[in-house]
Amino acid sequence: MRRDMGQAAKVLQLFKTLHRTRQQVFKNDTRALEAARIKINEEFKSNKSEASPKKIEELIKIGSDVELLLRTSVIQGIHTDHNTLNCELSEAEEVFFEAKLTCNTILISELVPRKDLLIENVPYCDAPTQKQ
């Protein structure tokens, strides 16, 4: 019984950590904040009845990996025109993201999105321009 309580505490801590990370990563982006909130809550709710300690540990590992990925691999950008995003990056983020930065602007052509990671991604622009 004590082991189950330890796992329950880990699950609750992960839930809180994911929500804190969501608030930090997507601050000032209400659409992304809401989408991330819904996704986190849905994933935890869908696994609420899981009883296998081994499966719970696997889910905790996946959740921890997602939190790390959000914290270290997501940047916010404001689409300013056809070819640019304005990004506010810390020094650590500038080093981590291997992109050419000029006055905190990253040219879209320098970003190469990985299609396999964009399946459920919230688009950064409501009205994208058509390629000519």
mmCIF file of N, CA and C in Angstrom:
data_model
loop_
_atom_site.group_PDB
_atom_site.id
_atom_site.type_symbol
_atom_site.label_atom_id
_atom_site.label_comp_id
_atom_site.label_asym_id
_atom_site.label_seq_id
_atom_site.Cartn_x
_atom_site.Cartn_y
_atom_site.Cartn_z
ATOM 1 N N MET A 1 0.824 -1.192 0.000
ATOM 2 C CA MET A 1 0.000 0.000 0.000
ATOM 3 C C MET A 1 0.870 1.259 0.000
ATOM 4 N N ARG A 2 1.973 1.229 0.728
ATOM 5 C CA ARG A 2 2.842 2.393 0.803
ATOM 6 C C ARG A 2 3.436 2.735 -0.568
ATOM 7 N N ARG A 3 3.759 1.682 -1.366
ATOM 8 C CA ARG A 3 4.305 1.896 -2.708
ATOM 9 C C ARG A 3 3.295 2.635 -3.583
ATOM 10 N N ASP A 4 2.001 2.253 -3.472
ATOM 11 C CA ASP A 4 0.956 2.914 -4.238
ATOM 12 C C ASP A 4 0.850 4.396 -3.862
ATOM 13 N N MET A 5 1.008 4.698 -2.585
ATOM 14 C CA MET A 5 0.955 6.097 -2.139
ATOM 15 C C MET A 5 2.143 6.875 -2.699
ATOM 16 N N GLY A 6 3.298 6.217 -2.789
ATOM 17 C CA GLY A 6 4.471 6.867 -3.374
ATOM 18 C C GLY A 6 4.253 7.168 -4.843
ATOM 19 N N GLN A 7 3.641 6.232 -5.557
ATOM 20 C CA GLN A 7 3.345 6.466 -6.966
ATOM 21 C C GLN A 7 2.290 7.549 -7.126
ATOM 22 N N ALA A 8 1.302 7.556 -6.258
ATOM 23 C CA ALA A 8 0.260 8.580 -6.324
ATOM 24 C C ALA A 8 0.869 9.968 -6.131
ATOM 25 N N ALA A 9 1.809 10.074 -5.219
ATOM 26 C CA ALA A 9 2.484 11.359 -4.987
ATOM 27 C C ALA A 9 3.302 11.771 -6.212
ATOM 28 N N LYS A 10 3.971 10.784 -6.843
ATOM 29 C CA LYS A 10 4.749 11.072 -8.063
ATOM 30 C C LYS A 10 3.834 11.549 -9.187
ATOM 31 N N VAL A 11 2.690 10.895 -9.337
ATOM 32 C CA VAL A 11 1.745 11.266 -10.388
ATOM 33 C C VAL A 11 1.230 12.680 -10.154
ATOM 34 N N LEU A 12 0.852 12.982 -8.923
ATOM 35 C CA LEU A 12 0.361 14.325 -8.605
ATOM 36 C C LEU A 12 1.448 15.377 -8.834
ATOM 37 N N GLN A 13 2.669 15.081 -8.419
ATOM 38 C CA GLN A 13 3.787 16.014 -8.633
ATOM 39 C C GLN A 13 4.025 16.242 -10.120
ATOM 40 N N LEU A 14 3.977 15.182 -10.927
ATOM 41 C CA LEU A 14 4.153 15.307 -12.373
ATOM 42 C C LEU A 14 3.042 16.159 -12.983
ATOM 43 N N PHE A 15 1.807 15.927 -12.547
ATOM 44 C CA PHE A 15 0.660 16.704 -13.032
ATOM 45 C C PHE A 15 0.878 18.198 -12.772
ATOM 46 N N LYS A 16 1.269 18.526 -11.552
ATOM 47 C CA LYS A 16 1.513 19.925 -11.187
ATOM 48 C C LYS A 16 2.688 20.501 -11.974
ATOM 49 N N THR A 17 3.753 19.728 -12.125
ATOM 50 C CA THR A 17 4.935 20.189 -12.856
ATOM 51 C C THR A 17 4.608 20.463 -14.320
ATOM 52 N N LEU A 18 3.836 19.563 -14.939
ATOM 53 C CA LEU A 18 3.449 19.780 -16.337
ATOM 54 C C LEU A 18 2.639 21.064 -16.490
ATOM 55 N N HIS A 19 1.734 21.317 -15.569
ATOM 56 C CA HIS A 19 0.930 22.542 -15.656
ATOM 57 C C HIS A 19 1.782 23.797 -15.416
ATOM 58 N N ARG A 20 2.727 23.724 -14.491
ATOM 59 C CA ARG A 20 3.623 24.876 -14.277
ATOM 60 C C ARG A 20 4.478 25.134 -15.520
ATOM 61 N N THR A 21 4.992 24.070 -16.103
ATOM 62 C CA THR A 21 5.801 24.204 -17.315
ATOM 63 C C THR A 21 4.961 24.770 -18.449
ATOM 64 N N ARG A 22 3.739 24.293 -18.590
ATOM 65 C CA ARG A 22 2.810 24.807 -19.608
ATOM 66 C C ARG A 22 2.615 26.310 -19.438
ATOM 67 N N GLN A 23 2.416 26.756 -18.209
ATOM 68 C CA GLN A 23 2.206 28.183 -17.958
ATOM 69 C C GLN A 23 3.442 29.009 -18.296
ATOM 70 N N GLN A 24 4.606 28.468 -18.041
ATOM 71 C CA GLN A 24 5.853 29.174 -18.331
ATOM 72 C C GLN A 24 6.151 29.186 -19.831
ATOM 73 N N VAL A 25 6.026 28.033 -20.479
ATOM 74 C CA VAL A 25 6.398 27.908 -21.884
ATOM 75 C C VAL A 25 5.448 28.690 -22.792
ATOM 76 N N PHE A 26 4.151 28.650 -22.481
ATOM 77 C CA PHE A 26 3.163 29.272 -23.348
ATOM 78 C C PHE A 26 2.596 30.574 -22.778
ATOM 79 N N LYS A 27 3.330 31.236 -21.890
ATOM 80 C CA LYS A 27 2.792 32.458 -21.290
ATOM 81 C C LYS A 27 2.426 33.465 -22.398
ATOM 82 N N ASN A 28 1.356 34.189 -22.163
ATOM 83 C CA ASN A 28 0.813 35.193 -23.089
ATOM 84 C C ASN A 28 0.232 34.592 -24.368
ATOM 85 N N ASP A 29 0.074 33.291 -24.445
ATOM 86 C CA ASP A 29 -0.541 32.644 -25.609
ATOM 87 C C ASP A 29 -1.736 31.844 -25.112
ATOM 88 N N THR A 30 -2.886 32.504 -25.024
ATOM 89 C CA THR A 30 -4.058 31.882 -24.403
ATOM 90 C C THR A 30 -4.506 30.620 -25.137
ATOM 91 N N ARG A 31 -4.393 30.615 -26.449
ATOM 92 C CA ARG A 31 -4.816 29.438 -27.214
ATOM 93 C C ARG A 31 -3.934 28.230 -26.909
ATOM 94 N N ALA A 32 -2.628 28.431 -26.899
ATOM 95 C CA ALA A 32 -1.707 27.335 -26.600
ATOM 96 C C ALA A 32 -1.836 26.901 -25.140
ATOM 97 N N LEU A 33 -2.026 27.853 -24.229
ATOM 98 C CA LEU A 33 -2.212 27.522 -22.819
ATOM 99 C C LEU A 33 -3.430 26.621 -22.632
ATOM 100 N N GLU A 34 -4.529 26.987 -23.280
ATOM 101 C CA GLU A 34 -5.757 26.213 -23.147
ATOM 102 C C GLU A 34 -5.619 24.829 -23.794
ATOM 103 N N ALA A 35 -5.015 24.778 -24.981
ATOM 104 C CA ALA A 35 -4.829 23.493 -25.666
ATOM 105 C C ALA A 35 -3.949 22.563 -24.834
ATOM 106 N N ALA A 36 -2.878 23.095 -24.265
ATOM 107 C CA ALA A 36 -1.984 22.278 -23.432
ATOM 108 C C ALA A 36 -2.687 21.837 -22.154
ATOM 109 N N ARG A 37 -3.471 22.728 -21.550
ATOM 110 C CA ARG A 37 -4.218 22.375 -20.335
ATOM 111 C C ARG A 37 -5.172 21.222 -20.609
ATOM 112 N N ILE A 38 -5.906 21.317 -21.704
ATOM 113 C CA ILE A 38 -6.860 20.269 -22.057
ATOM 114 C C ILE A 38 -6.139 18.947 -22.311
ATOM 115 N N LYS A 39 -5.040 18.994 -23.064
ATOM 116 C CA LYS A 39 -4.294 17.769 -23.392
ATOM 117 C C LYS A 39 -3.738 17.102 -22.134
ATOM 118 N N ILE A 40 -3.143 17.879 -21.240
ATOM 119 C CA ILE A 40 -2.598 17.320 -19.995
ATOM 120 C C ILE A 40 -3.719 16.661 -19.193
ATOM 121 N N ASN A 41 -4.824 17.381 -19.017
ATOM 122 C CA ASN A 41 -5.936 16.848 -18.234
ATOM 123 C C ASN A 41 -6.528 15.588 -18.869
ATOM 124 N N GLU A 42 -6.678 15.590 -20.195
ATOM 125 C CA GLU A 42 -7.204 14.408 -20.892
ATOM 126 C C GLU A 42 -6.306 13.189 -20.697
ATOM 127 N N GLU A 43 -4.991 13.395 -20.842
ATOM 128 C CA GLU A 43 -4.064 12.262 -20.710
ATOM 129 C C GLU A 43 -4.097 11.684 -19.301
ATOM 130 N N PHE A 44 -4.132 12.537 -18.291
ATOM 131 C CA PHE A 44 -4.175 12.030 -16.921
ATOM 132 C C PHE A 44 -5.519 11.352 -16.643
ATOM 133 N N LYS A 45 -6.605 11.940 -17.140
ATOM 134 C CA LYS A 45 -7.927 11.357 -16.919
ATOM 135 C C LYS A 45 -8.057 10.001 -17.605
ATOM 136 N N SER A 46 -7.501 9.875 -18.815
ATOM 137 C CA SER A 46 -7.626 8.611 -19.549
ATOM 138 C C SER A 46 -6.848 7.468 -18.882
ATOM 139 N N ASN A 47 -5.876 7.809 -18.058
ATOM 140 C CA ASN A 47 -5.077 6.774 -17.373
ATOM 141 C C ASN A 47 -5.359 6.714 -15.873
ATOM 142 N N LYS A 48 -6.434 7.366 -15.459
ATOM 143 C CA LYS A 48 -6.771 7.452 -14.035
ATOM 144 C C LYS A 48 -6.996 6.089 -13.389
ATOM 145 N N SER A 49 -7.560 5.152 -14.122
ATOM 146 C CA SER A 49 -7.892 3.855 -13.545
ATOM 147 C C SER A 49 -6.764 2.816 -13.681
ATOM 148 N N GLU A 50 -5.618 3.236 -14.194
ATOM 149 C CA GLU A 50 -4.481 2.301 -14.356
ATOM 150 C C GLU A 50 -4.047 1.783 -12.987
ATOM 151 N N ALA A 51 -3.937 0.465 -12.881
ATOM 152 C CA ALA A 51 -3.600 -0.156 -11.594
ATOM 153 C C ALA A 51 -2.211 -0.790 -11.577
ATOM 154 N N SER A 52 -1.665 -1.090 -12.734
ATOM 155 C CA SER A 52 -0.376 -1.769 -12.794
ATOM 156 C C SER A 52 0.757 -0.810 -12.419
ATOM 157 N N PRO A 53 1.494 -1.128 -11.340
ATOM 158 C CA PRO A 53 2.603 -0.255 -10.942
ATOM 159 C C PRO A 53 3.646 -0.074 -12.051
ATOM 160 N N LYS A 54 3.890 -1.137 -12.813
ATOM 161 C CA LYS A 54 4.864 -1.053 -13.906
ATOM 162 C C LYS A 54 4.386 -0.085 -14.986
ATOM 163 N N LYS A 55 3.118 -0.185 -15.368
ATOM 164 C CA LYS A 55 2.551 0.704 -16.382
ATOM 165 C C LYS A 55 2.524 2.147 -15.874
ATOM 166 N N ILE A 56 2.220 2.338 -14.606
ATOM 167 C CA ILE A 56 2.205 3.689 -14.023
ATOM 168 C C ILE A 56 3.599 4.295 -14.085
ATOM 169 N N GLU A 57 4.631 3.496 -13.774
ATOM 170 C CA GLU A 57 6.006 3.997 -13.864
ATOM 171 C C GLU A 57 6.354 4.390 -15.297
ATOM 172 N N GLU A 58 5.906 3.595 -16.280
ATOM 173 C CA GLU A 58 6.137 3.940 -17.687
ATOM 174 C C GLU A 58 5.467 5.256 -18.043
ATOM 175 N N LEU A 59 4.238 5.439 -17.575
ATOM 176 C CA LEU A 59 3.505 6.688 -17.856
ATOM 177 C C LEU A 59 4.169 7.881 -17.177
ATOM 178 N N ILE A 60 4.680 7.691 -15.978
ATOM 179 C CA ILE A 60 5.400 8.772 -15.283
ATOM 180 C C ILE A 60 6.642 9.152 -16.075
ATOM 181 N N LYS A 61 7.354 8.167 -16.602
ATOM 182 C CA LYS A 61 8.552 8.427 -17.417
ATOM 183 C C LYS A 61 8.180 9.210 -18.673
ATOM 184 N N ILE A 62 7.112 8.799 -19.345
ATOM 185 C CA ILE A 62 6.664 9.516 -20.549
ATOM 186 C C ILE A 62 6.305 10.955 -20.201
ATOM 187 N N GLY A 63 5.559 11.148 -19.123
ATOM 188 C CA GLY A 63 5.174 12.500 -18.697
ATOM 189 C C GLY A 63 6.378 13.364 -18.354
ATOM 190 N N SER A 64 7.361 12.776 -17.696
ATOM 191 C CA SER A 64 8.587 13.507 -17.356
ATOM 192 C C SER A 64 9.361 13.894 -18.611
ATOM 193 N N ASP A 65 9.396 12.983 -19.574
ATOM 194 C CA ASP A 65 10.067 13.289 -20.848
ATOM 195 C C ASP A 65 9.360 14.414 -21.588
ATOM 196 N N VAL A 66 8.028 14.406 -21.568
ATOM 197 C CA VAL A 66 7.252 15.472 -22.216
ATOM 198 C C VAL A 66 7.542 16.816 -21.545
ATOM 199 N N GLU A 67 7.582 16.820 -20.233
ATOM 200 C CA GLU A 67 7.871 18.062 -19.499
ATOM 201 C C GLU A 67 9.248 18.597 -19.868
ATOM 202 N N LEU A 68 10.244 17.717 -19.927
ATOM 203 C CA LEU A 68 11.598 18.126 -20.307
ATOM 204 C C LEU A 68 11.616 18.671 -21.732
ATOM 205 N N LEU A 69 10.923 18.002 -22.621
ATOM 206 C CA LEU A 69 10.851 18.447 -24.009
ATOM 207 C C LEU A 69 10.208 19.828 -24.111
ATOM 208 N N LEU A 70 9.122 20.031 -23.407
ATOM 209 C CA LEU A 70 8.474 21.350 -23.415
ATOM 210 C C LEU A 70 9.419 22.426 -22.890
ATOM 211 N N ARG A 71 10.066 22.128 -21.778
ATOM 212 C CA ARG A 71 10.920 23.117 -21.122
ATOM 213 C C ARG A 71 12.158 23.468 -21.938
ATOM 214 N N THR A 72 12.675 22.490 -22.699
ATOM 215 C CA THR A 72 13.951 22.727 -23.375
ATOM 216 C C THR A 72 13.855 22.889 -24.881
ATOM 217 N N SER A 73 12.707 22.578 -25.477
ATOM 218 C CA SER A 73 12.648 22.558 -26.937
ATOM 219 C C SER A 73 11.589 23.456 -27.550
ATOM 220 N N VAL A 74 10.878 24.211 -26.755
ATOM 221 C CA VAL A 74 9.812 25.065 -27.289
ATOM 222 C C VAL A 74 10.195 26.522 -27.093
ATOM 223 N N ILE A 75 10.065 27.291 -28.168
ATOM 224 C CA ILE A 75 10.245 28.744 -28.054
ATOM 225 C C ILE A 75 8.971 29.405 -28.555
ATOM 226 N N GLN A 76 8.702 30.602 -28.037
ATOM 227 C CA GLN A 76 7.560 31.372 -28.499
ATOM 228 C C GLN A 76 8.043 32.383 -29.513
ATOM 229 N N GLY A 77 7.272 32.541 -30.558
ATOM 230 C CA GLY A 77 7.602 33.531 -31.565
ATOM 231 C C GLY A 77 6.354 34.249 -32.023
ATOM 232 N N ILE A 78 6.518 35.499 -32.404
ATOM 233 C CA ILE A 78 5.414 36.286 -32.934
ATOM 234 C C ILE A 78 5.654 36.441 -34.420
ATOM 235 N N HIS A 79 4.697 35.985 -35.220
ATOM 236 C CA HIS A 79 4.796 36.061 -36.677
ATOM 237 C C HIS A 79 4.611 37.519 -37.071
ATOM 238 N N THR A 80 5.681 38.174 -37.523
ATOM 239 C CA THR A 80 5.617 39.603 -37.824
ATOM 240 C C THR A 80 5.381 39.902 -39.293
ATOM 241 N N ASP A 81 5.886 39.085 -40.167
ATOM 242 C CA ASP A 81 5.584 39.216 -41.589
ATOM 243 C C ASP A 81 5.844 37.879 -42.258
ATOM 244 N N HIS A 82 5.866 37.855 -43.574
ATOM 245 C CA HIS A 82 5.949 36.602 -44.324
ATOM 246 C C HIS A 82 7.162 35.748 -43.960
ATOM 247 N N ASN A 83 8.294 36.353 -43.661
ATOM 248 C CA ASN A 83 9.526 35.583 -43.459
ATOM 249 C C ASN A 83 10.119 35.648 -42.060
ATOM 250 N N THR A 84 9.481 36.276 -41.112
ATOM 251 C CA THR A 84 10.151 36.429 -39.813
ATOM 252 C C THR A 84 9.239 36.121 -38.634
ATOM 253 N N LEU A 85 9.882 35.644 -37.592
ATOM 254 C CA LEU A 85 9.282 35.463 -36.278
ATOM 255 C C LEU A 85 10.137 36.251 -35.302
ATOM 256 N N ASN A 86 9.534 37.036 -34.437
ATOM 257 C CA ASN A 86 10.281 37.689 -33.370
ATOM 258 C C ASN A 86 10.224 36.776 -32.154
ATOM 259 N N CYS A 87 11.383 36.484 -31.581
ATOM 260 C CA CYS A 87 11.467 35.572 -30.442
ATOM 261 C C CYS A 87 12.248 36.226 -29.318
ATOM 262 N N GLU A 88 11.734 36.068 -28.111
ATOM 263 C CA GLU A 88 12.450 36.511 -26.918
ATOM 264 C C GLU A 88 13.157 35.291 -26.344
ATOM 265 N N LEU A 89 14.469 35.262 -26.433
ATOM 266 C CA LEU A 89 15.219 34.101 -25.974
ATOM 267 C C LEU A 89 16.187 34.487 -24.867
ATOM 268 N N SER A 90 16.321 33.601 -23.892
ATOM 269 C CA SER A 90 17.349 33.790 -22.880
ATOM 270 C C SER A 90 18.680 33.362 -23.488
ATOM 271 N N GLU A 91 19.782 33.662 -22.807
ATOM 272 C CA GLU A 91 21.094 33.255 -23.321
ATOM 273 C C GLU A 91 21.186 31.739 -23.460
ATOM 274 N N ALA A 92 20.634 31.011 -22.498
ATOM 275 C CA ALA A 92 20.673 29.546 -22.555
ATOM 276 C C ALA A 92 19.893 29.041 -23.763
ATOM 277 N N GLU A 93 18.747 29.647 -24.033
ATOM 278 C CA GLU A 93 17.954 29.231 -25.189
ATOM 279 C C GLU A 93 18.671 29.549 -26.498
ATOM 280 N N GLU A 94 19.359 30.687 -26.538
ATOM 281 C CA GLU A 94 20.101 31.045 -27.745
ATOM 282 C C GLU A 94 21.184 30.011 -28.041
ATOM 283 N N VAL A 95 21.834 29.510 -26.995
ATOM 284 C CA VAL A 95 22.862 28.501 -27.175
ATOM 285 C C VAL A 95 22.222 27.176 -27.578
ATOM 286 N N PHE A 96 21.110 26.828 -26.914
ATOM 287 C CA PHE A 96 20.460 25.541 -27.171
ATOM 288 C C PHE A 96 19.884 25.457 -28.579
ATOM 289 N N PHE A 97 19.179 26.484 -29.007
ATOM 290 C CA PHE A 97 18.590 26.479 -30.337
ATOM 291 C C PHE A 97 19.638 26.939 -31.333
ATOM 292 N N GLU A 98 20.095 26.033 -32.156
ATOM 293 C CA GLU A 98 21.151 26.342 -33.090
ATOM 294 C C GLU A 98 20.554 27.033 -34.311
ATOM 295 N N ALA A 99 20.200 28.306 -34.107
ATOM 296 C CA ALA A 99 19.621 29.102 -35.187
ATOM 297 C C ALA A 99 20.401 30.405 -35.258
ATOM 298 N N LYS A 100 20.443 30.999 -36.437
ATOM 299 C CA LYS A 100 21.125 32.276 -36.586
ATOM 300 C C LYS A 100 20.202 33.370 -36.067
ATOM 301 N N LEU A 101 20.679 34.083 -35.055
ATOM 302 C CA LEU A 101 19.866 35.126 -34.439
ATOM 303 C C LEU A 101 20.406 36.496 -34.823
ATOM 304 N N THR A 102 19.516 37.323 -35.299
ATOM 305 C CA THR A 102 19.862 38.704 -35.592
ATOM 306 C C THR A 102 18.815 39.575 -34.920
ATOM 307 N N CYS A 103 19.213 40.258 -33.875
ATOM 308 C CA CYS A 103 18.288 41.112 -33.125
ATOM 309 C C CYS A 103 17.045 40.334 -32.698
ATOM 310 N N ASN A 104 17.239 39.135 -32.173
ATOM 311 C CA ASN A 104 16.166 38.265 -31.711
ATOM 312 C C ASN A 104 15.162 37.907 -32.799
ATOM 313 N N THR A 105 15.557 37.896 -34.048
ATOM 314 C CA THR A 105 14.678 37.488 -35.136
ATOM 315 C C THR A 105 15.237 36.240 -35.797
ATOM 316 N N ILE A 106 14.413 35.260 -35.984
ATOM 317 C CA ILE A 106 14.803 34.038 -36.664
ATOM 318 C C ILE A 106 14.059 34.003 -37.991
ATOM 319 N N LEU A 107 14.757 33.832 -39.073
ATOM 320 C CA LEU A 107 14.089 33.701 -40.356
ATOM 321 C C LEU A 107 13.411 32.348 -40.416
ATOM 322 N N ILE A 108 12.164 32.337 -40.866
ATOM 323 C CA ILE A 108 11.402 31.100 -40.942
ATOM 324 C C ILE A 108 12.125 30.067 -41.797
ATOM 325 N N SER A 109 12.774 30.502 -42.852
ATOM 326 C CA SER A 109 13.453 29.560 -43.732
ATOM 327 C C SER A 109 14.588 28.828 -43.016
ATOM 328 N N GLU A 110 15.062 29.356 -41.897
ATOM 329 C CA GLU A 110 16.127 28.705 -41.156
ATOM 330 C C GLU A 110 15.595 27.662 -40.183
ATOM 331 N N LEU A 111 14.300 27.688 -39.912
ATOM 332 C CA LEU A 111 13.698 26.700 -39.038
ATOM 333 C C LEU A 111 13.205 25.540 -39.891
ATOM 334 N N VAL A 112 13.582 24.348 -39.523
ATOM 335 C CA VAL A 112 13.158 23.176 -40.279
ATOM 336 C C VAL A 112 12.283 22.340 -39.355
ATOM 337 N N PRO A 113 10.946 22.445 -39.489
ATOM 338 C CA PRO A 113 10.074 21.681 -38.596
ATOM 339 C C PRO A 113 10.139 20.192 -38.902
ATOM 340 N N ARG A 114 10.034 19.401 -37.858
ATOM 341 C CA ARG A 114 9.973 17.954 -38.036
ATOM 342 C C ARG A 114 8.507 17.570 -38.124
ATOM 343 N N LYS A 115 8.089 17.113 -39.286
ATOM 344 C CA LYS A 115 6.676 16.810 -39.557
ATOM 345 C C LYS A 115 6.098 15.824 -38.541
ATOM 346 N N ASP A 116 6.896 14.858 -38.088
ATOM 347 C CA ASP A 116 6.391 13.865 -37.153
ATOM 348 C C ASP A 116 6.055 14.452 -35.786
ATOM 349 N N LEU A 117 6.604 15.630 -35.451
ATOM 350 C CA LEU A 117 6.316 16.265 -34.177
ATOM 351 C C LEU A 117 5.180 17.275 -34.269
ATOM 352 N N LEU A 118 4.723 17.582 -35.465
ATOM 353 C CA LEU A 118 3.729 18.633 -35.644
ATOM 354 C C LEU A 118 2.308 18.113 -35.764
ATOM 355 N N ILE A 119 2.070 16.862 -35.463
ATOM 356 C CA ILE A 119 0.750 16.272 -35.645
ATOM 357 C C ILE A 119 -0.315 17.022 -34.855
ATOM 358 N N GLU A 120 -0.079 17.318 -33.588
ATOM 359 C CA GLU A 120 -1.075 17.985 -32.758
ATOM 360 C C GLU A 120 -0.616 19.396 -32.369
ATOM 361 N N ASN A 121 0.265 19.968 -33.148
ATOM 362 C CA ASN A 121 0.816 21.268 -32.812
ATOM 363 C C ASN A 121 -0.191 22.372 -33.092
ATOM 364 N N VAL A 122 -0.216 23.391 -32.226
ATOM 365 C CA VAL A 122 -1.058 24.556 -32.451
ATOM 366 C C VAL A 122 -0.326 25.478 -33.416
ATOM 367 N N PRO A 123 -0.952 25.882 -34.518
ATOM 368 C CA PRO A 123 -0.248 26.731 -35.480
ATOM 369 C C PRO A 123 0.123 28.075 -34.860
ATOM 370 N N TYR A 124 1.248 28.622 -35.298
ATOM 371 C CA TYR A 124 1.722 29.888 -34.753
ATOM 372 C C TYR A 124 1.062 31.080 -35.411
ATOM 373 N N CYS A 125 0.348 30.868 -36.498
ATOM 374 C CA CYS A 125 -0.247 31.979 -37.245
ATOM 375 C C CYS A 125 -1.663 31.606 -37.659
ATOM 376 N N ASP A 126 -2.627 32.483 -37.341
ATOM 377 C CA ASP A 126 -4.016 32.211 -37.707
ATOM 378 C C ASP A 126 -4.282 32.378 -39.197
ATOM 379 N N ALA A 127 -3.525 33.246 -39.854
ATOM 380 C CA ALA A 127 -3.763 33.523 -41.268
ATOM 381 C C ALA A 127 -2.465 33.392 -42.045
ATOM 382 N N PRO A 128 -2.005 32.154 -42.291
ATOM 383 C CA PRO A 128 -0.735 32.012 -43.020
ATOM 384 C C PRO A 128 -0.856 32.520 -44.448
ATOM 385 N N THR A 129 0.254 33.007 -44.943
ATOM 386 C CA THR A 129 0.263 33.489 -46.320
ATOM 387 C C THR A 129 0.507 32.324 -47.260
ATOM 388 N N GLN A 130 -0.020 32.434 -48.470
ATOM 389 C CA GLN A 130 0.146 31.383 -49.462
ATOM 390 C C GLN A 130 1.512 31.504 -50.122
ATOM 391 N N LYS A 131 2.164 30.366 -50.368
ATOM 392 C CA LYS A 131 3.423 30.381 -51.111
ATOM 393 C C LYS A 131 3.143 30.683 -52.558
ATOM 394 N N GLN A 132 4.027 31.446 -53.168
ATOM 395 C CA GLN A 132 3.825 31.789 -54.582
ATOM 396 C C GLN A 132 4.798 31.096 -55.461
#
